[in-house]
Coordinates of C-alpha atoms and ligand atoms in Angstrom, one line a residue:
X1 CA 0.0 0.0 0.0
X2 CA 1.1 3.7 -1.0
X3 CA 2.5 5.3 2.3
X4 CA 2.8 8.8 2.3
X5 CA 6.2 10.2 3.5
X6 CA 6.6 10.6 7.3
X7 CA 6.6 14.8 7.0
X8 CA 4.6 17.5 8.1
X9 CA 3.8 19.5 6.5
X10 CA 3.6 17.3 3.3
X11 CA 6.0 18.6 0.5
X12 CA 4.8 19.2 -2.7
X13 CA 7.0 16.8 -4.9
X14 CA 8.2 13.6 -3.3
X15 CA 9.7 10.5 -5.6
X16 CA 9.3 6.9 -5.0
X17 CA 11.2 5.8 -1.6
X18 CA 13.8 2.9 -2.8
X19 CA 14.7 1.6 0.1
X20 CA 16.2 2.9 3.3
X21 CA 19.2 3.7 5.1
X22 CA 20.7 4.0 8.8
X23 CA 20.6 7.7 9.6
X24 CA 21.7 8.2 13.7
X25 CA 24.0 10.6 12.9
X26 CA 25.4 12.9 10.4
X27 CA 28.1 14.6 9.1
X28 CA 27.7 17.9 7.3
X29 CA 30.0 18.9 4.2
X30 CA 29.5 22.1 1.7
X31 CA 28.2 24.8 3.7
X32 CA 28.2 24.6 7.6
X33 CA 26.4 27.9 8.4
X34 CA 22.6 28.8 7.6
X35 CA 22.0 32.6 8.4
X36 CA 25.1 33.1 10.5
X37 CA 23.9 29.8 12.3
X38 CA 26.1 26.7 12.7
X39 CA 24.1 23.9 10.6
X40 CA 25.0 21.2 13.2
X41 CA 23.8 23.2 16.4
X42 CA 20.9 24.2 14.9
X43 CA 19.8 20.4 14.2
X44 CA 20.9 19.6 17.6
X45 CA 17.7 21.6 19.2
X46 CA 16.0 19.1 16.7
X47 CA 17.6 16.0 18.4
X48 CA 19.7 15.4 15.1
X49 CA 23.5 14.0 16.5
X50 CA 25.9 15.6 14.5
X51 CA 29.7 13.7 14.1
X52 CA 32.4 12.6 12.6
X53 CA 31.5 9.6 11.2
X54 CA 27.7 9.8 10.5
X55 CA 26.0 9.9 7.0
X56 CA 27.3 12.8 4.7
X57 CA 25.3 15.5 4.4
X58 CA 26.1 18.5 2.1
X59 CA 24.3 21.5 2.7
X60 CA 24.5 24.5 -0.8
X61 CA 22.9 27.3 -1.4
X62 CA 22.8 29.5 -4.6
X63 CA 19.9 27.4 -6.5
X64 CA 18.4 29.7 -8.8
X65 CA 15.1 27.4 -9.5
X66 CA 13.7 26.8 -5.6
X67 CA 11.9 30.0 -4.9
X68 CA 12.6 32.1 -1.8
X69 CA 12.0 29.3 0.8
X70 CA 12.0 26.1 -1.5
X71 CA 14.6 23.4 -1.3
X72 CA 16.1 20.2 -2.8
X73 CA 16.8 17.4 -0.4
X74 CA 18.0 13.8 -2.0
X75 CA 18.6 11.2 -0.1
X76 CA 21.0 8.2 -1.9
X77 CA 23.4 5.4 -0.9
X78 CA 25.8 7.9 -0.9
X79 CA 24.7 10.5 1.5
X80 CA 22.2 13.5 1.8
X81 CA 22.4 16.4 -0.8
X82 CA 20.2 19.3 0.4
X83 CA 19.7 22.5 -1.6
X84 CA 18.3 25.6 -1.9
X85 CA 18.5 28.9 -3.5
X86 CA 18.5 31.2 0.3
X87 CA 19.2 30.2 3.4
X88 CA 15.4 30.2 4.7
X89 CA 15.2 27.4 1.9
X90 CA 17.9 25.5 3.8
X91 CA 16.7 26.2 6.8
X92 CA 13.3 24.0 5.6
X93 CA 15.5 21.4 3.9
X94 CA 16.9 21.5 7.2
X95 CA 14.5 20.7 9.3
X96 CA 12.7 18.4 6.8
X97 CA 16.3 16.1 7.2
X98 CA 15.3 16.4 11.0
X99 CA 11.9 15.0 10.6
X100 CA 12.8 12.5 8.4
X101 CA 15.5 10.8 11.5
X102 CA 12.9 11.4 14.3
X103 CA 9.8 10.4 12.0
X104 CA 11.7 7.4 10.9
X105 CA 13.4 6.8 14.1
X106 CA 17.0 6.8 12.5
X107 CA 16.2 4.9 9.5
X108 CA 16.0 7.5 6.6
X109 CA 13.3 6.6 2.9
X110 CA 16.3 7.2 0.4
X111 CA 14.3 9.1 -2.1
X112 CA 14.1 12.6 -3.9
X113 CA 11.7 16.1 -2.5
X114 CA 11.0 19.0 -4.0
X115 CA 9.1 21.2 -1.9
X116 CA 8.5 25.0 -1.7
X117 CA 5.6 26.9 -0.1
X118 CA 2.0 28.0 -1.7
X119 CA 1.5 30.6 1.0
X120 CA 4.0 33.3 1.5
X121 CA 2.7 34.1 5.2
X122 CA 2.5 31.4 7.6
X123 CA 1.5 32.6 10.8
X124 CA 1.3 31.2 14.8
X125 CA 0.2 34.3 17.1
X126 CA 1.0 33.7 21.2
X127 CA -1.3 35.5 23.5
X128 CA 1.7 36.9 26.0
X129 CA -0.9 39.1 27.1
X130 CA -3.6 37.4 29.0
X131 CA -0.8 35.0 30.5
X132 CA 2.9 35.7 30.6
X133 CA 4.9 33.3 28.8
X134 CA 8.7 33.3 29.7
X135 CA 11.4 34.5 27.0
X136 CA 12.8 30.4 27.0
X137 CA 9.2 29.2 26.6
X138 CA 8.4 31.7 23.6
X139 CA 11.7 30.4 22.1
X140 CA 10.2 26.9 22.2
X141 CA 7.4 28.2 20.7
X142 CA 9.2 29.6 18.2
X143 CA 11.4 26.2 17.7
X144 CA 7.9 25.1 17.0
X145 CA 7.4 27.0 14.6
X146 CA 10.4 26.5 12.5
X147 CA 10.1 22.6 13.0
X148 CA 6.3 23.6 11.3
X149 CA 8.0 26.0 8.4
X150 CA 5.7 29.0 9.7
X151 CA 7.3 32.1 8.8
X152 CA 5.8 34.7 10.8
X153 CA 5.8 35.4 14.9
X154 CA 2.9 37.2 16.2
X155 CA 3.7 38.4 19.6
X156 CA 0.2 39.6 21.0
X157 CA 1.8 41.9 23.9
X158 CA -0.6 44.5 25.2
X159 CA -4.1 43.1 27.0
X160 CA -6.2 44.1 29.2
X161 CA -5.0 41.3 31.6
X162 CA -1.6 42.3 31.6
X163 CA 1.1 44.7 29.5
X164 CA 4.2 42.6 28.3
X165 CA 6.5 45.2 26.5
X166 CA 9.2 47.5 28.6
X167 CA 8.5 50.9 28.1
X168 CA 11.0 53.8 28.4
X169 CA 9.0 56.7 27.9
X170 CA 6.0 55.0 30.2
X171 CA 7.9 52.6 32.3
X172 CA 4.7 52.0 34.9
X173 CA 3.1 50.5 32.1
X174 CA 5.5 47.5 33.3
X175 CA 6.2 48.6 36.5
X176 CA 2.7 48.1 37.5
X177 CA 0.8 47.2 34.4
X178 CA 2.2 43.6 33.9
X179 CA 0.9 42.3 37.0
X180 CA -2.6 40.9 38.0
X181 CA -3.2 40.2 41.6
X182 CA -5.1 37.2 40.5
X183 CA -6.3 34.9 37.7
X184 CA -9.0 32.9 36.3
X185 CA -7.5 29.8 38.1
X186 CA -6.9 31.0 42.0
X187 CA -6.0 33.8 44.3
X188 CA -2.2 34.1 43.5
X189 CA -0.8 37.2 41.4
X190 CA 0.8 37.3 38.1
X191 CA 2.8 39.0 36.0
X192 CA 6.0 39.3 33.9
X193 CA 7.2 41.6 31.0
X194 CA 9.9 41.3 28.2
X195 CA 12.9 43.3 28.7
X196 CA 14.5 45.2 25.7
X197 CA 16.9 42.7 25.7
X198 CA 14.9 39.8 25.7
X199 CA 13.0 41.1 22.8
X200 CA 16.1 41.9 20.9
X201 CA 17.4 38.4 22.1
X202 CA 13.7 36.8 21.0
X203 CA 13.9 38.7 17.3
X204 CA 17.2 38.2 16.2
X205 CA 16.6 34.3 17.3
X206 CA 13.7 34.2 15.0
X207 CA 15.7 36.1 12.2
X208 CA 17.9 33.4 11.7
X209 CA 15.2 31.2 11.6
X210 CA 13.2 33.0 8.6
X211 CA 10.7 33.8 10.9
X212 CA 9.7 37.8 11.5
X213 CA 8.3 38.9 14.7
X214 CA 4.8 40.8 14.1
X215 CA 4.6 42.7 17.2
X216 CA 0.9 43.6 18.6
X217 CA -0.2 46.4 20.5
X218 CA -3.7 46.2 20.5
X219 CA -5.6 49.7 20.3
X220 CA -8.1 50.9 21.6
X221 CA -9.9 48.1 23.0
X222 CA -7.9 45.9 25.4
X223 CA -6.3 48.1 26.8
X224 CA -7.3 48.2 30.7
X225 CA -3.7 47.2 32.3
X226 CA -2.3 50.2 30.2
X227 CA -5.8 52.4 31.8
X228 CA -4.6 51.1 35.1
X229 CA -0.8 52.5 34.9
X230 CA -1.9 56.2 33.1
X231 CA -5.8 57.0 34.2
X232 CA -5.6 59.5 31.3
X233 CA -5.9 57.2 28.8
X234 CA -9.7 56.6 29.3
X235 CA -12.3 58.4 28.9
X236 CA -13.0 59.4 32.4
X237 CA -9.8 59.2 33.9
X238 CA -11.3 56.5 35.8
X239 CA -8.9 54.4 38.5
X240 CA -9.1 51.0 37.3
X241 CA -6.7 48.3 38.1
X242 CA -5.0 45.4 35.5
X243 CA -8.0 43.0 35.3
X244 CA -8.1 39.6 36.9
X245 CA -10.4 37.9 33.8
X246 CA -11.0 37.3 31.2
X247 CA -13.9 39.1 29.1
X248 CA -14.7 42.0 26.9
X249 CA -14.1 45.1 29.0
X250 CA -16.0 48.0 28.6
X251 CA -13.2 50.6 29.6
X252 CA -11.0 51.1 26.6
X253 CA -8.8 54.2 25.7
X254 CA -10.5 57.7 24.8
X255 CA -10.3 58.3 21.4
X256 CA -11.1 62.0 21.4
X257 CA -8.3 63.4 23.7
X258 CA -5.0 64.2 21.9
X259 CA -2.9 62.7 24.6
X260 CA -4.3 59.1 23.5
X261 CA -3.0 59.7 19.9
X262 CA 0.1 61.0 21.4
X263 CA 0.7 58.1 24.1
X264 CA -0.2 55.0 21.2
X265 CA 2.3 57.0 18.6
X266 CA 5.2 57.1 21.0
X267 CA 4.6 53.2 22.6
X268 CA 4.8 52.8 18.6
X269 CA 7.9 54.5 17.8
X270 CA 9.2 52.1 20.3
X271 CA 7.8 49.3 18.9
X272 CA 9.1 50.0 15.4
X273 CA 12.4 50.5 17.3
X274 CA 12.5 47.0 19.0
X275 CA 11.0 45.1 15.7
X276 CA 11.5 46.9 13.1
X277 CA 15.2 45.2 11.4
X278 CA 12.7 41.9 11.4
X279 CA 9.2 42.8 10.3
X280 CA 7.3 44.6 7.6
X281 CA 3.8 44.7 9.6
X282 CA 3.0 46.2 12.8
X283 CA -0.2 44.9 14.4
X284 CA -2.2 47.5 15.9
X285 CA -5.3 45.4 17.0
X286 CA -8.6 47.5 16.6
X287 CA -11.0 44.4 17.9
X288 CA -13.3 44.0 20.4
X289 CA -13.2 47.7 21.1
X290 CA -16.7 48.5 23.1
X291 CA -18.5 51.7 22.7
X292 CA -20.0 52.4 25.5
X293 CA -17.6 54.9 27.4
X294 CA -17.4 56.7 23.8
X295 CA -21.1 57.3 23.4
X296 CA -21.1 59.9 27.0
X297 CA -17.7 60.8 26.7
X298 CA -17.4 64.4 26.2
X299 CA -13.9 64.2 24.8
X300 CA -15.1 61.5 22.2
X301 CA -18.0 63.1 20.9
X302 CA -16.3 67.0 20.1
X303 CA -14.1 64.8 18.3
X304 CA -17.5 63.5 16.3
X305 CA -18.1 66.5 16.2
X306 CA -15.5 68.5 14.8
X307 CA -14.9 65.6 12.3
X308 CA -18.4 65.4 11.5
X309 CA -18.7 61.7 12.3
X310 CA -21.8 60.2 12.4
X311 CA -21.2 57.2 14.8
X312 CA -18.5 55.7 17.3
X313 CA -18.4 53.0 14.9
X314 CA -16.4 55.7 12.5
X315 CA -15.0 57.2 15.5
X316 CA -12.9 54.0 15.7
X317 CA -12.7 54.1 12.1
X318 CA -10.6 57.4 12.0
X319 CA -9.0 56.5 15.4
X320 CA -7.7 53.1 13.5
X321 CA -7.1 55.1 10.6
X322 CA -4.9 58.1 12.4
X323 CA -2.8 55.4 14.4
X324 CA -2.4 53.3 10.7
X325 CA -1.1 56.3 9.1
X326 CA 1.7 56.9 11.6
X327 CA 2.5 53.2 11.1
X328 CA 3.0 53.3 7.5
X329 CA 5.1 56.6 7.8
X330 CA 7.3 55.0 9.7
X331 CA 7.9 52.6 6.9
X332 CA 5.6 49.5 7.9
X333 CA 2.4 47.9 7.4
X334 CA -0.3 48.2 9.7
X335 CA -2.2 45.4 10.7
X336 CA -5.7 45.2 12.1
X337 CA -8.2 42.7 13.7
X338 CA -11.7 42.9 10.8
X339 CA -13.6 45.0 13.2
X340 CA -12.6 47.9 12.4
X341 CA -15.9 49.6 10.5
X342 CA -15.2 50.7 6.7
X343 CA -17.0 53.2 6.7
X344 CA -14.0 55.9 6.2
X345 CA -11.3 55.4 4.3
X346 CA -8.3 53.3 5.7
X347 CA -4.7 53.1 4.7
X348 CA -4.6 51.6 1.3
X349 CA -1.6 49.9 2.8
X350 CA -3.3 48.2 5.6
X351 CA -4.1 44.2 6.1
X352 CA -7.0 43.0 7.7
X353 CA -6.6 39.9 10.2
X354 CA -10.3 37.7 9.5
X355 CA -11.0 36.2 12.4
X356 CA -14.7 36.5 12.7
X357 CA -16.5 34.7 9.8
X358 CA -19.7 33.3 9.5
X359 CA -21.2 36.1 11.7
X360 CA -21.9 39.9 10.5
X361 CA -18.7 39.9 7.9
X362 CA -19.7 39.0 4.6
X363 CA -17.3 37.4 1.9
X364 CA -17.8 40.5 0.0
X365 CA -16.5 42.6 2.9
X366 CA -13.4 40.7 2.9
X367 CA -13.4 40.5 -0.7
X368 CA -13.8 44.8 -0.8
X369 CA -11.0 45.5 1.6
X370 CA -8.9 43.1 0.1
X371 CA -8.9 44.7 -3.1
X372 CA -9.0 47.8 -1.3
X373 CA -6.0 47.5 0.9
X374 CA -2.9 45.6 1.5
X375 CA -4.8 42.7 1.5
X376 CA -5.7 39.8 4.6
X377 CA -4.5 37.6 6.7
X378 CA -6.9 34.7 7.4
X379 CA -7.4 33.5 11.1
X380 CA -10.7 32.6 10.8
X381 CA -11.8 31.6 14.5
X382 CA -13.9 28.2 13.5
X383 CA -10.5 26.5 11.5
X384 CA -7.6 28.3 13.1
X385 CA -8.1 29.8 17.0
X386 CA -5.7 26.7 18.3
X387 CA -7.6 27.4 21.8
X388 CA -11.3 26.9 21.1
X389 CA -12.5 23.5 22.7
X390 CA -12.0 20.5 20.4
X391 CA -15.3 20.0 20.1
X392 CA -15.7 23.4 18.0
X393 CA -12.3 22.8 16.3
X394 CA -11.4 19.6 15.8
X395 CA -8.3 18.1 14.6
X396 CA -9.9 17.1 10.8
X397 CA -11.6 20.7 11.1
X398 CA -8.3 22.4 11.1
X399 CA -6.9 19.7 8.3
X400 CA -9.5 21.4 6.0
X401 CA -8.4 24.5 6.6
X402 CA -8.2 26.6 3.1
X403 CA -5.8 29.8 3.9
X404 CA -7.6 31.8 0.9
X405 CA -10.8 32.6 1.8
X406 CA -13.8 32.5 -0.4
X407 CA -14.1 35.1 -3.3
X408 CA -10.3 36.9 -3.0
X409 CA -7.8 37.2 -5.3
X410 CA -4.2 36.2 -4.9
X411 CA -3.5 39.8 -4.8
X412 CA -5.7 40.4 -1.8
X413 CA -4.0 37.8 0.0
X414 CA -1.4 38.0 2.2
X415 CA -1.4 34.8 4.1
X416 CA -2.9 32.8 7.0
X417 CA -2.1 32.3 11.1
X418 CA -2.9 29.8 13.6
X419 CA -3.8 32.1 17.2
X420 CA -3.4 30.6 20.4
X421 CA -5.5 32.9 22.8
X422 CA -4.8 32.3 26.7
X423 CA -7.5 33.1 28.5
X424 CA -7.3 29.9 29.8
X425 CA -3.9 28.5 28.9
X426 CA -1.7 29.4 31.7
X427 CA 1.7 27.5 30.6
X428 CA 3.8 26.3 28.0
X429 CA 2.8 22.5 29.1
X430 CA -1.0 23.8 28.2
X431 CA -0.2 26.1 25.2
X432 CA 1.1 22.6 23.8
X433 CA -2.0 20.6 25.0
X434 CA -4.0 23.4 22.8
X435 CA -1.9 23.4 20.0
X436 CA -0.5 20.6 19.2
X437 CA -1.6 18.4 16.9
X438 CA -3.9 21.8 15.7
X439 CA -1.3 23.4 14.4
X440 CA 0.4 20.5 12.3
X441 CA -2.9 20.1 10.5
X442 CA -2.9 24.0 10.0
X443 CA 1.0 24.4 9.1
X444 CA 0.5 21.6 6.7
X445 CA -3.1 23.7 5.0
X446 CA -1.3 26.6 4.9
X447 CA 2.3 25.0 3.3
X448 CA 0.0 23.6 0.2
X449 CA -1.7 20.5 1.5
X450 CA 0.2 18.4 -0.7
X451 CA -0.5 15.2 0.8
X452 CA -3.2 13.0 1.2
X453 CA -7.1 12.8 2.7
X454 CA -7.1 13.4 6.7
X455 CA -6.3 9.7 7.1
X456 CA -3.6 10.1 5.8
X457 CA -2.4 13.0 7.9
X458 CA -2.9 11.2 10.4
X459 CA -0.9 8.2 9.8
X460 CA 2.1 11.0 9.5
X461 CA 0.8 12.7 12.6
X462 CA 1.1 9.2 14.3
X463 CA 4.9 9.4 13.9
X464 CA 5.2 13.4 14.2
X465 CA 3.4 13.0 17.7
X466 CA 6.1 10.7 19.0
X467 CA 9.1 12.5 17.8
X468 CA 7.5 16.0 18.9
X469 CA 7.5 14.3 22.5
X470 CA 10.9 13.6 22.5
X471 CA 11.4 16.7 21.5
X472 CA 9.5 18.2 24.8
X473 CA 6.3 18.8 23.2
X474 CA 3.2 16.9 24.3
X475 CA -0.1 17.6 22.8
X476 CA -3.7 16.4 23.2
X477 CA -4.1 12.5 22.1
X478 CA -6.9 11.9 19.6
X479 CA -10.0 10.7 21.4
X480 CA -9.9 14.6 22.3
X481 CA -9.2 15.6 19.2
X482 CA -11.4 14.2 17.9
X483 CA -14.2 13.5 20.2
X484 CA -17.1 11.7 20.3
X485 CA -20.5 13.0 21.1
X486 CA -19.9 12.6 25.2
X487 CA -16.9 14.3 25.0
X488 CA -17.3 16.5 22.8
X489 CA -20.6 17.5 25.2
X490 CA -18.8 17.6 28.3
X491 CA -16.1 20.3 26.1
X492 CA -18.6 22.6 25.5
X493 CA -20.0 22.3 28.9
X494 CA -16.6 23.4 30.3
X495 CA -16.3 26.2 27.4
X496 CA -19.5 27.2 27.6
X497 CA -19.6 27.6 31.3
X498 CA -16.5 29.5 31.6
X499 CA -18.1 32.2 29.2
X500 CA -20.6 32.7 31.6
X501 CA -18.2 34.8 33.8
X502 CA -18.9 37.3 36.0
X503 CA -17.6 40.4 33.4
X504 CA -20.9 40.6 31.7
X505 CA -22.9 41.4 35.4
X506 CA -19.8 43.2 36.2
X507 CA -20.5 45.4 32.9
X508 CA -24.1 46.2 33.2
X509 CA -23.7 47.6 37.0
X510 CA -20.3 49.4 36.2
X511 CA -21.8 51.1 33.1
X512 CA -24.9 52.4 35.4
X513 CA -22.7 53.7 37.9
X514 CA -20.2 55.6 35.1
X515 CA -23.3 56.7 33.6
X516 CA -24.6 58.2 36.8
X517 CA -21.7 59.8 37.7
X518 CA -20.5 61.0 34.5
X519 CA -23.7 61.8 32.2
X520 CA -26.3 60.6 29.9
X521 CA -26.0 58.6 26.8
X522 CA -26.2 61.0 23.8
X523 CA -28.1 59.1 21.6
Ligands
LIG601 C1 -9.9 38.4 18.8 O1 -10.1 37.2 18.9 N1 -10.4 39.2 19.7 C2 -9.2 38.9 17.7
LIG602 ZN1 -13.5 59.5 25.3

């Protein structure tokens, strides 16, 4: 019977397998740095021995016929010839080699692959807001990542539970702003930040990987630990302190006061600072942004007024807009969450990140901006949010996964991103529970799908999942996965109960008392 080769994700051209041959270590020839990287260290991370007297393998680079991240790799009697025309194509021959000996279990198929991606942006995003994720656990993540062939970082840094990113111009905004006094899971406190150095440390790892670092600083919604630190970034100036759960907040920063514009453009020039030698895009956020404080805000609505705006709904479209613009002058690409209302004009360079389909966005809205703007990024939140319950999301959901969404063209498309949200993932050992096998099935739909139906996936996965182990990373097994009705019931249960926090009563009674205190709804 055909067996596909033991890779994720699949590669696009693979020859017949003639046989195989003893592989427990290696011994490199040709080139023996990849992007200022020692070729044998960086197999080591991927449990590859590198010796003396192992199997050759010659690395070269120069190609002029693999593309910008496509490779050669042929495997013979006679060794391992691996080639590419850059180094990020090396990198994925690289790591393909590497899969191959833990896949196989040191026993490599002697055969020939030509692979090279279909999707030019290959995303993971990492909530390091909600929970703080230590700089050596991000750069397992990011190990992750490479092992996957993803391309792109997206380092979700600001929340409302907790502010990540060292600030020189507002240092209380880590001082006090990246600590919670308590969580969704029990009475103790926490909190951590990224130095300057750490992030310098995290981006220049990820450069010689091929993967940029999208940083996020989400605007002007989810913003309460950043409220917490400098009062004047709300509405009312109100005393709020970095919130303990999850939930849409209702406090969010005043987008009629010039000191807002001010504050988010300088944390930017800081940002650009920090990622700018390893990105192109800047993520700027723009979802889940509540209207409420807007609609008796006196600041907000002279700005509505002044600009002649008929709803907060374009109020965030010019506040998005403004903090877009200043983005693109400083030589980036904005990037926003598909909230953020069309109803005045947006950056022509900006990219929309889908996450919300199915609901009010319509394929032609995506379809318009796409055409309009820089294009999209697809995370749409029923194929590719790695920490929705199984039973919404389930392993052979995600293998269906098509990156392009309906009704854009290739020009409108800038890639696709598996998000890992933590509300409730607290830890690296549960960030791998959520993502893992997710995001093989989702790194191999957004490399091409080039393989086989979903059984066969998982006949690779079966393989993938022990050598990932060794490796340190231990995801769900497949009755959860892939539950059955039982399971997949008590899932949902769990999910659907944890949505019924206390935030929503919290809400209505805090929005009567600001009301009282502070005026009556205009409209
Ligand atoms: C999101 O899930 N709030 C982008
Ligand atoms: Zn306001």
């Amino acid at each position: 019977m055909f067996e596909e080769i033991r890779l994720i994700p699949y590669p696009r051209k693979v020859g017949r397998i003639n046989g195989y041959k003893d592989c427990t270590s290696i011994r490199i020839s040709g080139q023996r740095r990849v992007n200022g990287m020692d070729v044998g260290e960086f197999l080591g991370i991927y449990g590859v021995n590198t010796g003396q007297d192992g199997v050759n393998v010659s690395c070269e680079t120069g190609l002029d016929d693999c593309g910008t991240e496509g490779y050669k790799l042929s495997i013979s009697d006679e060794g391992v010839k691996l080639r590419a025309g850059t180094d990020a194509g090396l990198i994925y021959a690289l790591v393909t080699l590497a899969q191959l000996i833990g896949n196989y279990g040191g026993k490599i198929p002697v055969c020939e692959i030509e692979d090279s991606p279909s999707t030019a942006y290959r995303g993971f995003m990492l909530d390091a807001g909600r929970y703080f994720f230590p700089k050596e656990d991000v750069i397992k993540l990011v190990d992750l990542c490479v092992l996957h062939k993803i391309n792109a970082f997206h380092w979700h840094l600001t929340e409302d539970q907790g502010w990540r990113l060292e600030s020189e111009k507002y240092p209380l905004l880590t001082e006090k702003g990246s600590r919670r006094s308590h969580t969704n899971f029990g009475i103790r406190p926490h909190g951590g930040f990224y130095t300057k150095k750490d992030i310098a440390e995290v981006v220049e790892y990820c450069r010689k990987r091929n993967v940029s670092v999208i940083p996020e600083f989400d605007v002007p919604g989810h913003s309460v630990a950043a409220l917490s630190c400098y009062p004047w970034l709300g509405c009312f100036d109100r005393k709020l302190k970095v919130a303990t759960h999850s939930g849409v907040k209702h406090d969010v920063m005043c987008a009629g006061k010039e000191s807002t514009y001010t504050f988010v453009t300088d944390v930017l020039d800081e940002i650009v600072g920090l990622f700018g030698g390893n990105t192109a895009y800047i993520h700027i956020g723009g979802d889940e942004a509540v209207k409420t404080r807007w609609k008796i805000c006196p600041h907000c609505q002279a700005k509505m007024k002044e600009l002649g705006l008929k709803s907060e709904g374009e109020l965030q479209a010019y506040f998005m807009s403004r903090v877009a613009d200043h983005v693109v002058g400083k030589g980036f690409t904005p990037v926003m969450w598909n909230e953020t209302d069309l109803s005045l004009p947006c950056h022509e360079k900006a990219v929309w990140q889908i996450w919300t389909t199915g609901g009010a966005l319509s394929v032609a809205d995506i379809a318009r901006f796409a055409a309009k703007h820089g294009g999209v990024i697809n995370s749409d939140s029923n194929y590719a949010y790695l920490d929705m319950p199984y039973a919404y999301v389930n392993l052979e959901k995600c293998y269906s996964f098509t990156p392009m969404p309906d009704g854009i063209e290739p020009g409108g498309f800038v890639g696709a991103e598996a998000a890992l949200w933590t509300e409730y993932v607290p830890n690296f050992k549960s960030a791998c529970r959520k993502s893992l096998p997710r995001l093989c099935a989702l790194s191999d739909a957004m490399w091409g799908r080039y393989g086989g139906d979903f059984s066969g996936f998982c006949a690779r996965l079966d393989f993938f999942e022990k050598y990932l182990a060794q490796l340190g990373y231990k995801g769900s097994g497949r009755a959860q996965t892939m539950p059955g009705k039982a399971r997949a019931f008590f899932q949902k249960i769990v999910f659907e109960r944890r949505q019924l926090h206390w935030q929503g009563l919290h809400n209505l009674i805090d929005n009567a008392a600001v009301k009282r205190k502070y005026g009556k709804e205009k409209r």
